[in-house]
PDB file of C-alpha atoms in Angstrom:
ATOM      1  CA  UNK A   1      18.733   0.946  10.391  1.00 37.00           C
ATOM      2  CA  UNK A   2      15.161   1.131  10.991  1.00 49.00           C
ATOM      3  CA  UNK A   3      12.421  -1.147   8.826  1.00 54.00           C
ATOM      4  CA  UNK A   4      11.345   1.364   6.301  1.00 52.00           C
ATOM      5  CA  UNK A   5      15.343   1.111   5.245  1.00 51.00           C
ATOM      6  CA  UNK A   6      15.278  -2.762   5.103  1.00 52.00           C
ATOM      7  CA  UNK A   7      11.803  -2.409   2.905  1.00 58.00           C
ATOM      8  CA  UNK A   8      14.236  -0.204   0.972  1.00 57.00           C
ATOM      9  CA  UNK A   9      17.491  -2.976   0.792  1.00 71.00           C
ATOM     10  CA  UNK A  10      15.133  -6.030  -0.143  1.00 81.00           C
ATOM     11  CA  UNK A  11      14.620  -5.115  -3.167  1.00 81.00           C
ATOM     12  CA  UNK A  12      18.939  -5.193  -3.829  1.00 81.00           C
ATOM     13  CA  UNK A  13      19.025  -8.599  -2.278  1.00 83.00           C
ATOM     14  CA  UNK A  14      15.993 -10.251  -3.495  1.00 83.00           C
ATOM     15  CA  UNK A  15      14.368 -10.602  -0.461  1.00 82.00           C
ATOM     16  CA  UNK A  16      11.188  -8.714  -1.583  1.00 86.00           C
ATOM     17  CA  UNK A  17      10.025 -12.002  -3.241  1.00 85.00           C
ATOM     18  CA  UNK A  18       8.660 -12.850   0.209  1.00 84.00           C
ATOM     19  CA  UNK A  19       6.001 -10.623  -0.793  1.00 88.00           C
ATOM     20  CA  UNK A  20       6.127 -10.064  -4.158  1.00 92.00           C
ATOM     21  CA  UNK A  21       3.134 -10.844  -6.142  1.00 95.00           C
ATOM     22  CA  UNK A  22       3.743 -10.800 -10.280  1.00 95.00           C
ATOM     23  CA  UNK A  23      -0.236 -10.344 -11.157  1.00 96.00           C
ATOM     24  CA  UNK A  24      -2.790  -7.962  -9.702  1.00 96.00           C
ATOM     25  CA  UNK A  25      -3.901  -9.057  -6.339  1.00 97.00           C
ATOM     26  CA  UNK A  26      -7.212 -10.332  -5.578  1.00 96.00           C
ATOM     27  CA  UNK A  27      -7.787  -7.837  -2.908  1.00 95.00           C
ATOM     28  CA  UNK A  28      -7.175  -5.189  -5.838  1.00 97.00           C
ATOM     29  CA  UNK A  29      -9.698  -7.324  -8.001  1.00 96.00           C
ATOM     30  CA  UNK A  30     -12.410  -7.348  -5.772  1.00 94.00           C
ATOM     31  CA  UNK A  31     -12.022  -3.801  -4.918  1.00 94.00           C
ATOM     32  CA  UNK A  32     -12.930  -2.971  -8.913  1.00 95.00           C
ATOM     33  CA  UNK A  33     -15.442  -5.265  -9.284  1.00 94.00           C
ATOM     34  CA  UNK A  34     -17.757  -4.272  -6.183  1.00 93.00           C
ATOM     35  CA  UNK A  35     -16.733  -0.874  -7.243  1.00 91.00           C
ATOM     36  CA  UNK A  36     -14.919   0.375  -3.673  1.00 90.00           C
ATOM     37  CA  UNK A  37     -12.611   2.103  -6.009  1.00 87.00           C
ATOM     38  CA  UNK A  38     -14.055   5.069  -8.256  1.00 81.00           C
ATOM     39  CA  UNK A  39     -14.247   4.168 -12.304  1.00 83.00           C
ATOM     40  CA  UNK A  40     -11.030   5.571 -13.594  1.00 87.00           C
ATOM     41  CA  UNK A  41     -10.063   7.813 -10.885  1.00 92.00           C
ATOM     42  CA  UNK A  42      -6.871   9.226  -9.584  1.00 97.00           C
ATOM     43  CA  UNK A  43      -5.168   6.517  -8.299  1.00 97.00           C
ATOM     44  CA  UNK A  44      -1.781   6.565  -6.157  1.00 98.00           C
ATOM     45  CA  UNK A  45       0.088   3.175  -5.058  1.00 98.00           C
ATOM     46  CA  UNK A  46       1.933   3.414  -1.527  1.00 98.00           C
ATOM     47  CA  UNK A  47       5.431   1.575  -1.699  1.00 96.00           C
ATOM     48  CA  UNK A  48       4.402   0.310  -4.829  1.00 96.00           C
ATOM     49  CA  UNK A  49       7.527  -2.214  -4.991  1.00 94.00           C
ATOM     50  CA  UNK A  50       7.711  -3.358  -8.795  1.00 95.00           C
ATOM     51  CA  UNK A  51       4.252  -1.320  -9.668  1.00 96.00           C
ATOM     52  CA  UNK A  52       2.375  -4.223 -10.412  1.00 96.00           C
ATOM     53  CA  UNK A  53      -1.176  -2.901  -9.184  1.00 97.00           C
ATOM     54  CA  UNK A  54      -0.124   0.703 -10.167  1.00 97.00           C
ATOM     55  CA  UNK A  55       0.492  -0.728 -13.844  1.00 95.00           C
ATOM     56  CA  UNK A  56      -2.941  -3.032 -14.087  1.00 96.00           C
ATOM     57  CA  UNK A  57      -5.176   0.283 -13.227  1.00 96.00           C
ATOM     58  CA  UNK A  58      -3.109   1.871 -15.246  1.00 95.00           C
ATOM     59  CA  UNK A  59      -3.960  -0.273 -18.267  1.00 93.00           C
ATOM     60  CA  UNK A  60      -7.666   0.266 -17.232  1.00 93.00           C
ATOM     61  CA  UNK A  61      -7.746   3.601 -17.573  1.00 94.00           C
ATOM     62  CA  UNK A  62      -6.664   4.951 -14.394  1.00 96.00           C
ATOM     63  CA  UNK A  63      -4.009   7.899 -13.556  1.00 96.00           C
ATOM     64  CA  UNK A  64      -2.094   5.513 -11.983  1.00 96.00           C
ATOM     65  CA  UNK A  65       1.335   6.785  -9.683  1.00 97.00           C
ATOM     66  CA  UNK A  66       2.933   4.636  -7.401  1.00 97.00           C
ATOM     67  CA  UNK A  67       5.479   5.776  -5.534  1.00 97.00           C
ATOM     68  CA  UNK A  68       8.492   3.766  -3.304  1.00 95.00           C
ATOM     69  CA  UNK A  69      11.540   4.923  -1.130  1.00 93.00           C
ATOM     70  CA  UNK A  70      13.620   2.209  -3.314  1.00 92.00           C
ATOM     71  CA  UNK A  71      14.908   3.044  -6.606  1.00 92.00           C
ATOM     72  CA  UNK A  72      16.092  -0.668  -7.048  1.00 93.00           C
ATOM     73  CA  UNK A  73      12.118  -1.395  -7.415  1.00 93.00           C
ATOM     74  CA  UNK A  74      11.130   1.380  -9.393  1.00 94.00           C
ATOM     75  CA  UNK A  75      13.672   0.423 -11.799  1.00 92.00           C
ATOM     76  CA  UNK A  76      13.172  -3.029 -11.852  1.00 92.00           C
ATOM     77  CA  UNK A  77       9.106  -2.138 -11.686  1.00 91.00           C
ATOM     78  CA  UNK A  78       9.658   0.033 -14.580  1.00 90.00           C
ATOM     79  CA  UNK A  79      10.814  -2.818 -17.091  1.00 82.00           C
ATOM     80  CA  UNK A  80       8.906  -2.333 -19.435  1.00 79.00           C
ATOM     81  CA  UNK A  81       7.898   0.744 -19.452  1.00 79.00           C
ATOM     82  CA  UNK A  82       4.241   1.076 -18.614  1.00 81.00           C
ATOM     83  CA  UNK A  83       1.796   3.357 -18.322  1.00 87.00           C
ATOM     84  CA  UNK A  84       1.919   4.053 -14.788  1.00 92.00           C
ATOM     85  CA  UNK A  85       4.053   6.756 -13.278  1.00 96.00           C
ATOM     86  CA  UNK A  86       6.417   5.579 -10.853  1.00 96.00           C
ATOM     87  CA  UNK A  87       7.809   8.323  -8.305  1.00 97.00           C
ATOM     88  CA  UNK A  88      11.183   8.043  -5.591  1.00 96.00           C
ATOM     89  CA  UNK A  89       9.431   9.204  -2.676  1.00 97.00           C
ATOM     90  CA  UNK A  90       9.007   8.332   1.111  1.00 96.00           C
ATOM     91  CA  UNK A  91       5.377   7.546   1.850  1.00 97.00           C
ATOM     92  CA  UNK A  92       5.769   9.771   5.051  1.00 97.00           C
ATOM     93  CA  UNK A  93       6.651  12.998   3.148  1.00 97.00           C
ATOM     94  CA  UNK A  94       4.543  12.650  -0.112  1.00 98.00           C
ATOM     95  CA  UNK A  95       5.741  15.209  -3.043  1.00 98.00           C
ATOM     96  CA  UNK A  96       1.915  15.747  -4.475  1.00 98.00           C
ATOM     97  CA  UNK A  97      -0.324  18.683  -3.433  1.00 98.00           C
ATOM     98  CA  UNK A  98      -3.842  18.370  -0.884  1.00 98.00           C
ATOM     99  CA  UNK A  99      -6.122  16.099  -2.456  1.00 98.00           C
ATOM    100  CA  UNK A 100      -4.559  14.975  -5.607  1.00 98.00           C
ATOM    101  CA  UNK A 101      -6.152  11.349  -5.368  1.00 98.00           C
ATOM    102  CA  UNK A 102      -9.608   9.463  -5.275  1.00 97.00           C
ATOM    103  CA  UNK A 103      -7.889   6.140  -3.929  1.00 97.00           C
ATOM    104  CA  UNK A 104      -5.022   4.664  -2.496  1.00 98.00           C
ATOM    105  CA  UNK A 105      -3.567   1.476  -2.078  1.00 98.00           C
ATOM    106  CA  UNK A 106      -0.794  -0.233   0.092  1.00 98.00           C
ATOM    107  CA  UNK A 107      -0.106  -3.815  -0.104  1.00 95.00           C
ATOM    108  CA  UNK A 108       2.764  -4.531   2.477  1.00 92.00           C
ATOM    109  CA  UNK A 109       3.954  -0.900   3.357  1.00 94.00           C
ATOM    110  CA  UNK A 110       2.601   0.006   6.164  1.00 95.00           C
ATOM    111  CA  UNK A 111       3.872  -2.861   8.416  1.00 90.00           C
ATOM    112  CA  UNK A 112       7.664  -1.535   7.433  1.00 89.00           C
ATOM    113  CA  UNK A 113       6.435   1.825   8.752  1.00 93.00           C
ATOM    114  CA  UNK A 114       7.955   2.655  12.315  1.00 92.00           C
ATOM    115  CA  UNK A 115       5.402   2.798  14.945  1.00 94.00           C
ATOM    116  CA  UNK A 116       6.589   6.637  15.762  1.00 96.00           C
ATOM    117  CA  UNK A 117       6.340   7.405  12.335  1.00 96.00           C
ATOM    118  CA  UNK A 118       2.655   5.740  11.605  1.00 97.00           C
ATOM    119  CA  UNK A 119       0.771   9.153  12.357  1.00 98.00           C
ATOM    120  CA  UNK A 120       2.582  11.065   9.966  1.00 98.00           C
ATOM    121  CA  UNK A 121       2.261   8.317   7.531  1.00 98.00           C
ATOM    122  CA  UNK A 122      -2.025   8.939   7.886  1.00 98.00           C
ATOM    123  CA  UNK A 123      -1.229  12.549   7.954  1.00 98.00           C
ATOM    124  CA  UNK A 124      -0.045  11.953   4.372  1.00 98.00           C
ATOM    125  CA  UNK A 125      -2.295   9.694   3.211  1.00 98.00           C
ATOM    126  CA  UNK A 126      -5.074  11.893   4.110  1.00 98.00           C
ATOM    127  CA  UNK A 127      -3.610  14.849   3.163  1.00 98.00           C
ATOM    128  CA  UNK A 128      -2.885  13.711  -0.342  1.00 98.00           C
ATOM    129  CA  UNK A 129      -6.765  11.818  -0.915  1.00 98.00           C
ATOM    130  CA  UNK A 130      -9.604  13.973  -1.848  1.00 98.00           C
ATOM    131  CA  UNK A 131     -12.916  13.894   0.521  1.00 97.00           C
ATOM    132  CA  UNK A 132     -14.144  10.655   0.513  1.00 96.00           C
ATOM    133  CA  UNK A 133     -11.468   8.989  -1.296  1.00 97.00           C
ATOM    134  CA  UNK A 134     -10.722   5.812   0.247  1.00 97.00           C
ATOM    135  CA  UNK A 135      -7.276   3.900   1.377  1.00 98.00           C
ATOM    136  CA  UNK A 136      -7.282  -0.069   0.559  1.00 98.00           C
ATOM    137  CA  UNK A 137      -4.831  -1.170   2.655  1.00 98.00           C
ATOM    138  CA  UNK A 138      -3.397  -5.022   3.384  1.00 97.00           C
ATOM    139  CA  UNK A 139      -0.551  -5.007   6.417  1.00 95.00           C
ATOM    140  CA  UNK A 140       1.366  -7.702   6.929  1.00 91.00           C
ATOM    141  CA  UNK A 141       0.751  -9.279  10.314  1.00 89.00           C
ATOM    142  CA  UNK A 142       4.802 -10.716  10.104  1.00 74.00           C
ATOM    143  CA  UNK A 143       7.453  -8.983   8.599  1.00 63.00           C
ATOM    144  CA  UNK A 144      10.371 -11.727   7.440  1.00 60.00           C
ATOM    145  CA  UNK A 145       9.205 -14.245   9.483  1.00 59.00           C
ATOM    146  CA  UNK A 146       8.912 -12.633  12.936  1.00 62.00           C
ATOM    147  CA  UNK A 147       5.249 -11.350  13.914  1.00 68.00           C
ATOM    148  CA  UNK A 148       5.243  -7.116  14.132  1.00 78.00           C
ATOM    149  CA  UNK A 149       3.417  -5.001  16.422  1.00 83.00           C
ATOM    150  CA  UNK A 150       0.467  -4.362  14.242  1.00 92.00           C
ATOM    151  CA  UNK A 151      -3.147  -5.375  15.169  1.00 93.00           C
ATOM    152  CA  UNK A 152      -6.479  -4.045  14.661  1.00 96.00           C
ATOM    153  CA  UNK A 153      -6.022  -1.534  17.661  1.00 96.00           C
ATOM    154  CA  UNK A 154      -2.838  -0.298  16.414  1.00 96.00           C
ATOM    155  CA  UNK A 155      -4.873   0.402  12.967  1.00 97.00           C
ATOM    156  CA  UNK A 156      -7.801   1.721  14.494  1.00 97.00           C
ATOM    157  CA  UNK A 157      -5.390   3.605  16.435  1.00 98.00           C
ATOM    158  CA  UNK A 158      -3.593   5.155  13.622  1.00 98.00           C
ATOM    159  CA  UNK A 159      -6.504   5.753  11.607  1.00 98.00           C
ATOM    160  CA  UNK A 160      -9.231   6.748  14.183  1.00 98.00           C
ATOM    161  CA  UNK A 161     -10.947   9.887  12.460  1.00 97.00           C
ATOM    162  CA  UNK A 162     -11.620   7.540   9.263  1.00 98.00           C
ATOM    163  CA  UNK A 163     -14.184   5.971   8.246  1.00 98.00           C
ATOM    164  CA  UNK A 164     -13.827   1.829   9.100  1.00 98.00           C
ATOM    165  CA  UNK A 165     -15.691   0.455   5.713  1.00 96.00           C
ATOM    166  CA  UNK A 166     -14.230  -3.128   5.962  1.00 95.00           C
ATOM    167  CA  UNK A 167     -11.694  -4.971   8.494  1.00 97.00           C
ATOM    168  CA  UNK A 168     -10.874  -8.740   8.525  1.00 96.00           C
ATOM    169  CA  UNK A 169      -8.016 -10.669   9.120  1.00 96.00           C
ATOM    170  CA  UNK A 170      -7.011 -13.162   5.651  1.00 95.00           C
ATOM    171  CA  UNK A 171      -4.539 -14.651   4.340  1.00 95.00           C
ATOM    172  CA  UNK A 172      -2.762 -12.749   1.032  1.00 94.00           C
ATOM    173  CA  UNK A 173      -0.970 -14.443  -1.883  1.00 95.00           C
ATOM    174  CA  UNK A 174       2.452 -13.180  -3.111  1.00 94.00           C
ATOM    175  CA  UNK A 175       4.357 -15.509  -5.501  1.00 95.00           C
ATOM    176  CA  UNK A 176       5.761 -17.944  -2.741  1.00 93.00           C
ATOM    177  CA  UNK A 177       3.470 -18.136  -0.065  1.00 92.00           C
ATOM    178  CA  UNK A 178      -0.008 -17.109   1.887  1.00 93.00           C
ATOM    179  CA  UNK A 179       0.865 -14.044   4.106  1.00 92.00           C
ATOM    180  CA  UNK A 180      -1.155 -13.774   7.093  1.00 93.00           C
ATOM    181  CA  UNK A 181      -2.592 -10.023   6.984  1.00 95.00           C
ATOM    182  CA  UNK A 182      -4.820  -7.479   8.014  1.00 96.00           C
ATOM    183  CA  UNK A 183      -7.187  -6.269   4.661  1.00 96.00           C
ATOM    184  CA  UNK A 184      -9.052  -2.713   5.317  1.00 96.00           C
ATOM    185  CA  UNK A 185     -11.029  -0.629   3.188  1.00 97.00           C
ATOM    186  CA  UNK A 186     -10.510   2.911   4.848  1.00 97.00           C
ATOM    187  CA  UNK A 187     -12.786   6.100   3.984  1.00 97.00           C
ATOM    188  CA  UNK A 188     -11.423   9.480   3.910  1.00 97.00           C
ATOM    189  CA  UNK A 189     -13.760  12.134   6.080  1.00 93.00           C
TER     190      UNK A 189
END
């Protein structure tokens, strides 16, 4: 079973409350209030988990989506019902034509994303934002515990034909701890 799977079995056992975070994050707060996401736009949430930040832009007049490979967290995300629309879907094979969005986020997907398999998930990524959309993206520097791969090479690896707006290392709140991550703000060429 590869990581993407366990992202996918967490959220049976209750281990997603490692990084779980029950209010928006404040990442995703100052994102809207120095404006690096557009007013309002099309906005789609990568392994949204319980759809927390997909639900708050929602509320604030965004056409919010998230989408996650577990349907254990887009049911349990979906009580109550909000105004966000939640979508089964792997984040490497997205199910939304070229340039449907203005923004995306990811907070804690891409670290369960297998190293083979990061390209195609920036294939998708870009393929699915509009020209000069931009990706804000927090990767967790552990995964469970134990310290992954991921670094600022890997990302400026992955992601070398985008534009680098922001890049520093912080530490993230979910409900139970600070999570030692990598915070980007990613333009879309």
């Amino acid at each position: 079973m590869g990581r993407h799977e366990d992202a996918v079995d967490a959220y049976r056992e209750g281990d997603y409350l490692w990084w779980h975070l029950s209010a928006p994050s404040p990442e995703l707060r100052q994102a809207l209030e120095e404006q690096w996401l557009p007013p309002k736009g099309r906005t789609l949430d990568l392994g949204c988990g319980l759809a927390v930040e997909a639900r708050y832009l929602a509320e604030r007049g965004f056409m919010a989506v998230g989408v996650d490979l577990s349907a254990e967290a887009l049911r349990m995300g979906s009580t109550p019902p909000g105004p966000a629309h939640l979508v089964q879907a792997d984040v490497r094979r997205l199910p939304f034509p070229d340039s449907t969005f203005d923004a995306l986020l990811d907070r804690f997907c891409f670290h369960w994303v297998q190293p083979e398999d990061q390209p195609r998930y920036q294939a998708e990524a870009r393929r699915v934002l509009r020209p000069g959309g931009r990706l804000l993206l927090r990767t967790c520097l552990q995964i469970a515990g134990v310290r992954s791969e991921i670094t600022e090479d890997t990302l400026r690896g992955v992601f070398r034909t985008w534009h680098f707006l922001h890049l520093e290392r912080r530490a993230i709140p979910s409900d139970t701890r600070e999570i030692d991550a990598l915070f980007l703000l990613l333009g879309r060429p």
